[in-house]
mmCIF file of N, CA, C and O and ligand atoms in Angstrom:
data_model
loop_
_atom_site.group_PDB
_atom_site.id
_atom_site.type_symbol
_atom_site.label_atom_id
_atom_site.label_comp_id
_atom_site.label_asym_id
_atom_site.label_seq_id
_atom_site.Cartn_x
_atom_site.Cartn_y
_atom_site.Cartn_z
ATOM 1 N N UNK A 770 -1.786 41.735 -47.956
ATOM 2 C CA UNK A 770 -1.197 40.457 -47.515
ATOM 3 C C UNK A 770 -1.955 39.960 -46.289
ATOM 4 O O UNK A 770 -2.218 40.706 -45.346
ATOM 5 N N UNK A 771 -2.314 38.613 -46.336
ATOM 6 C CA UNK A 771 -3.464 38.261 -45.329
ATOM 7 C C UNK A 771 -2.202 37.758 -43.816
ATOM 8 O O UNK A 771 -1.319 36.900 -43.811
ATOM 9 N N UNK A 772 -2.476 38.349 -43.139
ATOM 10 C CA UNK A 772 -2.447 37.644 -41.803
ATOM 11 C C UNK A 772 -2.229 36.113 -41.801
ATOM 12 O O UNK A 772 -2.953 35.425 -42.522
ATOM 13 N N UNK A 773 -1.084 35.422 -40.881
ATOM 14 C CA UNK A 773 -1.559 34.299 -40.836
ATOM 15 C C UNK A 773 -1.759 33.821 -39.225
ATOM 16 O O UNK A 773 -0.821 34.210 -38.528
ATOM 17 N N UNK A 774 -2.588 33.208 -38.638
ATOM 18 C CA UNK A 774 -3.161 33.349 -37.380
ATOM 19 C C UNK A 774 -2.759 31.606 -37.137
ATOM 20 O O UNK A 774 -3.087 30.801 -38.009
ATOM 21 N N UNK A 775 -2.232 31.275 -36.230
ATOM 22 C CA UNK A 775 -1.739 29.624 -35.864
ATOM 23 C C UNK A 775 -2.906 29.208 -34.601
ATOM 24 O O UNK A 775 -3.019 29.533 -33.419
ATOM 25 N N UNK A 776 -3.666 28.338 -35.510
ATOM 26 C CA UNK A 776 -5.072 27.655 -34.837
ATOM 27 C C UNK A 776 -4.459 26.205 -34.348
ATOM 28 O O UNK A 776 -3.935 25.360 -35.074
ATOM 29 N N UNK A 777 -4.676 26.142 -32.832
ATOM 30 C CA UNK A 777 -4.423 24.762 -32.105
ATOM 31 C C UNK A 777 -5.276 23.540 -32.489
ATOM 32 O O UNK A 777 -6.474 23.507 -32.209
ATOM 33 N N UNK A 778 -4.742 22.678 -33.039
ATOM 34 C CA UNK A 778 -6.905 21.497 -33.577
ATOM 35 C C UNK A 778 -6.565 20.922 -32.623
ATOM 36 O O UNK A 778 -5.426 20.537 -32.357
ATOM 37 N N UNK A 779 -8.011 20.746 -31.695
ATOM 38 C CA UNK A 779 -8.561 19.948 -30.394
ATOM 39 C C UNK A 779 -9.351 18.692 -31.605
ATOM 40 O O UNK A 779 -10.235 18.107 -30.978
ATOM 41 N N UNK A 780 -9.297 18.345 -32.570
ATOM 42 C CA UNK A 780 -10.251 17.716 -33.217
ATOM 43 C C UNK A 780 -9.496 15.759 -32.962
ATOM 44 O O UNK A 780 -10.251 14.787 -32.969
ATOM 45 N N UNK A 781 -8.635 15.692 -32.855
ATOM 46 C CA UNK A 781 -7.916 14.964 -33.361
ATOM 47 C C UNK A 781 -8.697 13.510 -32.290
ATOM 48 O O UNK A 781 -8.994 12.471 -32.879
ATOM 49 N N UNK A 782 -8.907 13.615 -30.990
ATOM 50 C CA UNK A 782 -9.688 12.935 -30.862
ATOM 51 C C UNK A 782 -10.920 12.082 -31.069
ATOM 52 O O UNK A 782 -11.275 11.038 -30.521
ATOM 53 N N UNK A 783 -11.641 13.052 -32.305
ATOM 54 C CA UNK A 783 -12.954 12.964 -32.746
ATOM 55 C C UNK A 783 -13.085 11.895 -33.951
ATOM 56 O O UNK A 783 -12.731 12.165 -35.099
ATOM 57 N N UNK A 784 -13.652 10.607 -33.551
ATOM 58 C CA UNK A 784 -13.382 9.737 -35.009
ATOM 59 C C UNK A 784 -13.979 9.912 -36.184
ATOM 60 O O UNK A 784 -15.173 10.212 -36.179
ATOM 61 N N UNK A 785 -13.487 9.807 -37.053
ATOM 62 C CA UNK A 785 -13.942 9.926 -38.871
ATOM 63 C C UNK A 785 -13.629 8.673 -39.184
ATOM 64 O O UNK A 785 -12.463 8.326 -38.996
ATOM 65 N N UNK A 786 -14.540 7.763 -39.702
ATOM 66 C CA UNK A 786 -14.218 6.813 -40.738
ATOM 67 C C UNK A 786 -13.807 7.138 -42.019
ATOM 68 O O UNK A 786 -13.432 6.368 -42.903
ATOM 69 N N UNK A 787 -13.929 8.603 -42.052
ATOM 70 C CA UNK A 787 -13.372 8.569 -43.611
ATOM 71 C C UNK A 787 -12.319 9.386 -43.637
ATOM 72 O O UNK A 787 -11.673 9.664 -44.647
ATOM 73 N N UNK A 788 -12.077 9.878 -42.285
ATOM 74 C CA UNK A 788 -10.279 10.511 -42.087
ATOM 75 C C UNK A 788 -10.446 11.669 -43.035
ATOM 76 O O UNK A 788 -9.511 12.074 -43.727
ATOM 77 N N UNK A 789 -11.684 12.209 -43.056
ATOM 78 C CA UNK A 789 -11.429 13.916 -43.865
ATOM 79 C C UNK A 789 -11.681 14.928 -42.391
ATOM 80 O O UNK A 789 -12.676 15.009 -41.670
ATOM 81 N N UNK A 790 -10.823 15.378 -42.337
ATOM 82 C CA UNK A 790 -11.552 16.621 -41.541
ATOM 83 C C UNK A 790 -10.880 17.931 -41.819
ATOM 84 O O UNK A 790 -9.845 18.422 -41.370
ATOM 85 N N UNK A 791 -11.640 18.296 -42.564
ATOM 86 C CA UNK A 791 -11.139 19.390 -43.145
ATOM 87 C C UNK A 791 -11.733 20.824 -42.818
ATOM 88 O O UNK A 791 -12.849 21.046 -43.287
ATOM 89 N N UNK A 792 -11.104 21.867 -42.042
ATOM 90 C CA UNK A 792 -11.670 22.755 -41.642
ATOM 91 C C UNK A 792 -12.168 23.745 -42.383
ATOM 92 O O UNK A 792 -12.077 23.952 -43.593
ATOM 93 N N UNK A 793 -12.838 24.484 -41.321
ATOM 94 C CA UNK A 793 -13.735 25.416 -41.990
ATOM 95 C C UNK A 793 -12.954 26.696 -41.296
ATOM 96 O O UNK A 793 -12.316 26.613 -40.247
ATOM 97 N N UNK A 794 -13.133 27.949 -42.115
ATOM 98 C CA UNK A 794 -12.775 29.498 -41.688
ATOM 99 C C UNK A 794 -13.193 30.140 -40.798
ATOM 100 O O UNK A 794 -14.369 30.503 -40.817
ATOM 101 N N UNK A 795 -12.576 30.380 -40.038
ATOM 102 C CA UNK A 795 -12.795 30.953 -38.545
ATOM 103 C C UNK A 795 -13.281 32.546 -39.284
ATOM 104 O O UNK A 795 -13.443 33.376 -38.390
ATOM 105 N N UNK A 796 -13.452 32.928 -40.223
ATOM 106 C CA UNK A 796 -13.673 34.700 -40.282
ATOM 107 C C UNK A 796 -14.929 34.466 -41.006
ATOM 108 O O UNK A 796 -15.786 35.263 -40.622
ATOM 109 N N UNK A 797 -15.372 33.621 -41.961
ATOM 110 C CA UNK A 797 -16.559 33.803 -43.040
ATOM 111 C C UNK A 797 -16.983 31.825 -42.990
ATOM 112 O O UNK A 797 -17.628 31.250 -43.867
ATOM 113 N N UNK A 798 -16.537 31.318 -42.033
ATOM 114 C CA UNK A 798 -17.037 29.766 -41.724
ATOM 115 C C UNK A 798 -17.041 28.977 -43.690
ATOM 116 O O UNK A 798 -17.781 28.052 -44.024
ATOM 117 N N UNK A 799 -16.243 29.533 -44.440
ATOM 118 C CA UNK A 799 -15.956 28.908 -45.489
ATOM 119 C C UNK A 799 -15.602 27.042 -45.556
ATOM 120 O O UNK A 799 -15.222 26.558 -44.490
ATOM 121 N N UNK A 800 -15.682 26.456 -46.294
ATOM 122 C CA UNK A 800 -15.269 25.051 -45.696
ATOM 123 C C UNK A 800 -13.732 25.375 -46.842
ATOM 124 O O UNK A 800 -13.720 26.276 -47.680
ATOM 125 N N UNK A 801 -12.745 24.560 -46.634
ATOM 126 C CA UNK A 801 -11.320 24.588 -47.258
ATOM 127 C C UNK A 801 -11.756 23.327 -47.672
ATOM 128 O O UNK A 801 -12.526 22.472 -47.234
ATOM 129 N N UNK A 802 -10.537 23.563 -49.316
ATOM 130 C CA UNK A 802 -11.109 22.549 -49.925
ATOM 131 C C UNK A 802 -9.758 21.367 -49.802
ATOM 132 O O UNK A 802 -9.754 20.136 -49.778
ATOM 133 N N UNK A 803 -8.568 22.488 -49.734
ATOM 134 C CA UNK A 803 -7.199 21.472 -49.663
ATOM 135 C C UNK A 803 -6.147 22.508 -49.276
ATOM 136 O O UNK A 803 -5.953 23.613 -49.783
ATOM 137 N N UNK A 804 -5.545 21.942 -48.322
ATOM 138 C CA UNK A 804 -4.275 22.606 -47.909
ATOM 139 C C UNK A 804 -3.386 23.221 -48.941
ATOM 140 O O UNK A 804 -3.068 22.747 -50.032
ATOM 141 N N UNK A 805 -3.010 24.470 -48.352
ATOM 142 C CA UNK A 805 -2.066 25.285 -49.285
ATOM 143 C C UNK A 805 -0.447 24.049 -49.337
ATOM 144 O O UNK A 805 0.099 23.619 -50.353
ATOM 145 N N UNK A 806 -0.189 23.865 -48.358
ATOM 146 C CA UNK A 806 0.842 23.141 -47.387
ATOM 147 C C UNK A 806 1.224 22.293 -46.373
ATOM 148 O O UNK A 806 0.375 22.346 -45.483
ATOM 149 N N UNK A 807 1.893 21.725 -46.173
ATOM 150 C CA UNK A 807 1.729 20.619 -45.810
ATOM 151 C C UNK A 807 3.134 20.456 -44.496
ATOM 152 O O UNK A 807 4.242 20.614 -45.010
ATOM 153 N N UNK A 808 3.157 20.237 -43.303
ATOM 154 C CA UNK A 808 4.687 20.412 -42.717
ATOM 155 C C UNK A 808 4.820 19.352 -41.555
ATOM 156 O O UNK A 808 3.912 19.369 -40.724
ATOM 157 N N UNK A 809 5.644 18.606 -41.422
ATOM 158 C CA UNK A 809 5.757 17.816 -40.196
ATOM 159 C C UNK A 809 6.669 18.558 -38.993
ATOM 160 O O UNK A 809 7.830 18.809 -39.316
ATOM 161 N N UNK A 810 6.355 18.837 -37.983
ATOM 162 C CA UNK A 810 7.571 19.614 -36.837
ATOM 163 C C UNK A 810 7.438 18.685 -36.332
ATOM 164 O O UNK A 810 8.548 18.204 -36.562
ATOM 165 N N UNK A 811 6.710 17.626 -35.515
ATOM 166 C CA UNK A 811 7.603 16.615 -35.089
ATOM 167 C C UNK A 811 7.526 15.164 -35.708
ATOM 168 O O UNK A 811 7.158 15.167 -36.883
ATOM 169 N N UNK A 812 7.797 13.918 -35.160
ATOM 170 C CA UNK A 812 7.625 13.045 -35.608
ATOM 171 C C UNK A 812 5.873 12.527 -35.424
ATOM 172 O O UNK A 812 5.563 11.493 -36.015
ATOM 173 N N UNK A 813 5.149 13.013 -34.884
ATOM 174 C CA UNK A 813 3.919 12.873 -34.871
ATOM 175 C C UNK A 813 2.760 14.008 -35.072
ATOM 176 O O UNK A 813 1.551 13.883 -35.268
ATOM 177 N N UNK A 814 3.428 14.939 -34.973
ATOM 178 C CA UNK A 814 2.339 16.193 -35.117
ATOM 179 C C UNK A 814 2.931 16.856 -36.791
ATOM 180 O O UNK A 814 4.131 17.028 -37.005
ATOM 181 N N UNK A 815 2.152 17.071 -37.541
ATOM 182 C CA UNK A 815 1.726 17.485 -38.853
ATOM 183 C C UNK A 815 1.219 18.853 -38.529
ATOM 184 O O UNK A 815 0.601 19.152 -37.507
ATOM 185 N N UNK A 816 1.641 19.872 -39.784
ATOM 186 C CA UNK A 816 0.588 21.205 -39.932
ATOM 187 C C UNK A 816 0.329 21.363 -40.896
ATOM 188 O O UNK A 816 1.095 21.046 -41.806
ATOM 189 N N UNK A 817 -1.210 22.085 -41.184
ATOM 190 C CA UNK A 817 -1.375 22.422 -43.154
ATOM 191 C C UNK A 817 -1.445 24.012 -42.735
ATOM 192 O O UNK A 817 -1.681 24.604 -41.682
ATOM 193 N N UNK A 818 -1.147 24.381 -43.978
ATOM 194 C CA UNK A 818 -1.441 25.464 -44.012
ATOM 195 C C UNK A 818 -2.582 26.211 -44.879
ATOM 196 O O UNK A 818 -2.296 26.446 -46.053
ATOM 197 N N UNK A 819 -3.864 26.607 -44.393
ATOM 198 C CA UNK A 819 -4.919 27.075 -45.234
ATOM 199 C C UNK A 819 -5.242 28.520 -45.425
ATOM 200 O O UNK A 819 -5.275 29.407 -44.573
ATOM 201 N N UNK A 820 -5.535 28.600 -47.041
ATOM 202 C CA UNK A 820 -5.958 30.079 -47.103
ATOM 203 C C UNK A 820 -7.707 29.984 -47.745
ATOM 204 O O UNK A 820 -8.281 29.037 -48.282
ATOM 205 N N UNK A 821 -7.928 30.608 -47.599
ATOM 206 C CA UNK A 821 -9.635 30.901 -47.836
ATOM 207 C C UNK A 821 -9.797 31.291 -49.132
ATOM 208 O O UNK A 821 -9.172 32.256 -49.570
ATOM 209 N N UNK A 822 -10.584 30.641 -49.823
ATOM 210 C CA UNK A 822 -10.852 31.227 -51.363
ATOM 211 C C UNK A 822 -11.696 32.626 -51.207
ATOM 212 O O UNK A 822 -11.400 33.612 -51.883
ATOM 213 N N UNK A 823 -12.535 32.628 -50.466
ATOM 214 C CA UNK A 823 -13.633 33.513 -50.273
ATOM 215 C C UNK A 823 -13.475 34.762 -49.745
ATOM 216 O O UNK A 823 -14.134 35.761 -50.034
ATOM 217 N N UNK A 824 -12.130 34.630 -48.568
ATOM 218 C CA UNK A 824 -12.176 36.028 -47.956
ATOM 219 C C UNK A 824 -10.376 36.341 -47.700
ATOM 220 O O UNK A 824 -9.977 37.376 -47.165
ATOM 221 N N UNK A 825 -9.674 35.507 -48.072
ATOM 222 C CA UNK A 825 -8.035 35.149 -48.184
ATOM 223 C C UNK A 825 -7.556 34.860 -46.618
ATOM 224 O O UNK A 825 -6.331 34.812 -46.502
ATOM 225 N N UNK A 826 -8.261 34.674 -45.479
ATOM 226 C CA UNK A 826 -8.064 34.319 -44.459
ATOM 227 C C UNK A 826 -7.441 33.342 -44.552
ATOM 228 O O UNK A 826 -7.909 32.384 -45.167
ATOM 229 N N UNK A 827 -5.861 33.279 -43.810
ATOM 230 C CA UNK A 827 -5.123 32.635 -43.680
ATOM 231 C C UNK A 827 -4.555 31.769 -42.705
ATOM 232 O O UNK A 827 -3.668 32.287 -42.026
ATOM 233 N N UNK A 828 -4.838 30.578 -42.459
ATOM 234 C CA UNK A 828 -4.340 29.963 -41.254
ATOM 235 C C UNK A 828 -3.664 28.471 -41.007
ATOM 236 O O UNK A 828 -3.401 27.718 -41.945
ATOM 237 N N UNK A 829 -3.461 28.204 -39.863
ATOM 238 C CA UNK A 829 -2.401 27.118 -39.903
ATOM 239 C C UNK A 829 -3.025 26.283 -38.548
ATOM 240 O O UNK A 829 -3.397 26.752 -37.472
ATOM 241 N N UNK A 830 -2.991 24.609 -39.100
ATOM 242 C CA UNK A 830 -3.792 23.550 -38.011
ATOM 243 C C UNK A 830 -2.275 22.896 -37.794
ATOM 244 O O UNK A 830 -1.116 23.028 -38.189
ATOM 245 N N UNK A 831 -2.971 22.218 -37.024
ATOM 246 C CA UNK A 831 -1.721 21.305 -36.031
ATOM 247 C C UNK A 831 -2.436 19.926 -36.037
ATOM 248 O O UNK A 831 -3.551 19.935 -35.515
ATOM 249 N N UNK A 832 -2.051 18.891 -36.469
ATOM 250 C CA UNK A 832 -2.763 17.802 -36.088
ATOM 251 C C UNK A 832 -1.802 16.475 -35.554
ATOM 252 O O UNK A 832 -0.807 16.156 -36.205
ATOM 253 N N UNK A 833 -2.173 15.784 -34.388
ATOM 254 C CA UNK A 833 -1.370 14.848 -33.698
ATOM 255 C C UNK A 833 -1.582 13.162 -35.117
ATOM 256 O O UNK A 833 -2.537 12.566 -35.615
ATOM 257 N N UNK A 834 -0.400 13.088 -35.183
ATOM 258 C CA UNK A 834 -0.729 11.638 -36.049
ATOM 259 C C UNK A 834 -0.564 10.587 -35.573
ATOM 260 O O UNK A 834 0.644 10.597 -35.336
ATOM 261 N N UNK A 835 -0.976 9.570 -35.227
ATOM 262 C CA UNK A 835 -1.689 8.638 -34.830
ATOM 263 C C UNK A 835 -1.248 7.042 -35.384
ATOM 264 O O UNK A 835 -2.046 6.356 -36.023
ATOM 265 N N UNK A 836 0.168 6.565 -35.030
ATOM 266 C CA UNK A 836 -0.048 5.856 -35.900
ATOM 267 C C UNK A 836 -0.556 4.237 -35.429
ATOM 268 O O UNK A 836 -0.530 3.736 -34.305
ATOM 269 N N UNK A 837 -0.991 3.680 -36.655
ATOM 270 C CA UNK A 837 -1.928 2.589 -36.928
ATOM 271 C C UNK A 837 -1.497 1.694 -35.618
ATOM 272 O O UNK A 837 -0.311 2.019 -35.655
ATOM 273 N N UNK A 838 -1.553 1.038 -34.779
ATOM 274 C CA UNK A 838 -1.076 -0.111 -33.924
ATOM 275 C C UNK A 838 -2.536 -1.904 -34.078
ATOM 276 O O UNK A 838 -3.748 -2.114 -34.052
ATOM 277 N N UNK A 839 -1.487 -2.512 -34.196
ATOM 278 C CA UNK A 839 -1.948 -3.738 -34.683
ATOM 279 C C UNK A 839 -1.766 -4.690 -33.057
ATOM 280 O O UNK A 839 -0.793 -5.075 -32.408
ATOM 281 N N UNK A 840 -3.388 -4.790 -32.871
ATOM 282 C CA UNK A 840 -3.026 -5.816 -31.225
ATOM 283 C C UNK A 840 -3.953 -7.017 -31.655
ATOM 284 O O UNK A 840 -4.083 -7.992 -30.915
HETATM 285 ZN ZN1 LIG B 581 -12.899 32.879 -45.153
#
């Protein structure tokens, strides 16, 4: 049974025009292809939960959501 290790994302600042940022494996730098899971804890922060095809490394992002504002 793999470990699951809770990774803080500092990324959320970083712009994507195409809004993928999809991490890579902290044990074998694998890229993930899609969240196991999916969880909101608050009204703005989101978590997925990822496991590794390659080495079953298991882990969990945090991401701040952002929403759209129209000025
Ligand atoms: Zn891995």
């Amino acid at each position: 049974m793999a470990a699951v290790a809770e990774v803080l994302s500092t990324v959320a600042s970083r712009p994507d025009p195409r809004g993928c940022d999809l991490p890579t494996c902290p044990v074998c730098a694998d890229s993930m292809v899609a969240a196991e899971a999916s969880a909101y804890l608050q009204d703005s922060i989101i978590s997925y939960l990822w496991t590794c095809d390659t080495c079953g490394y298991g882990f969990v992002t945090k991401h701040s959501v952002k929403r759209f504002a129209c000025n």
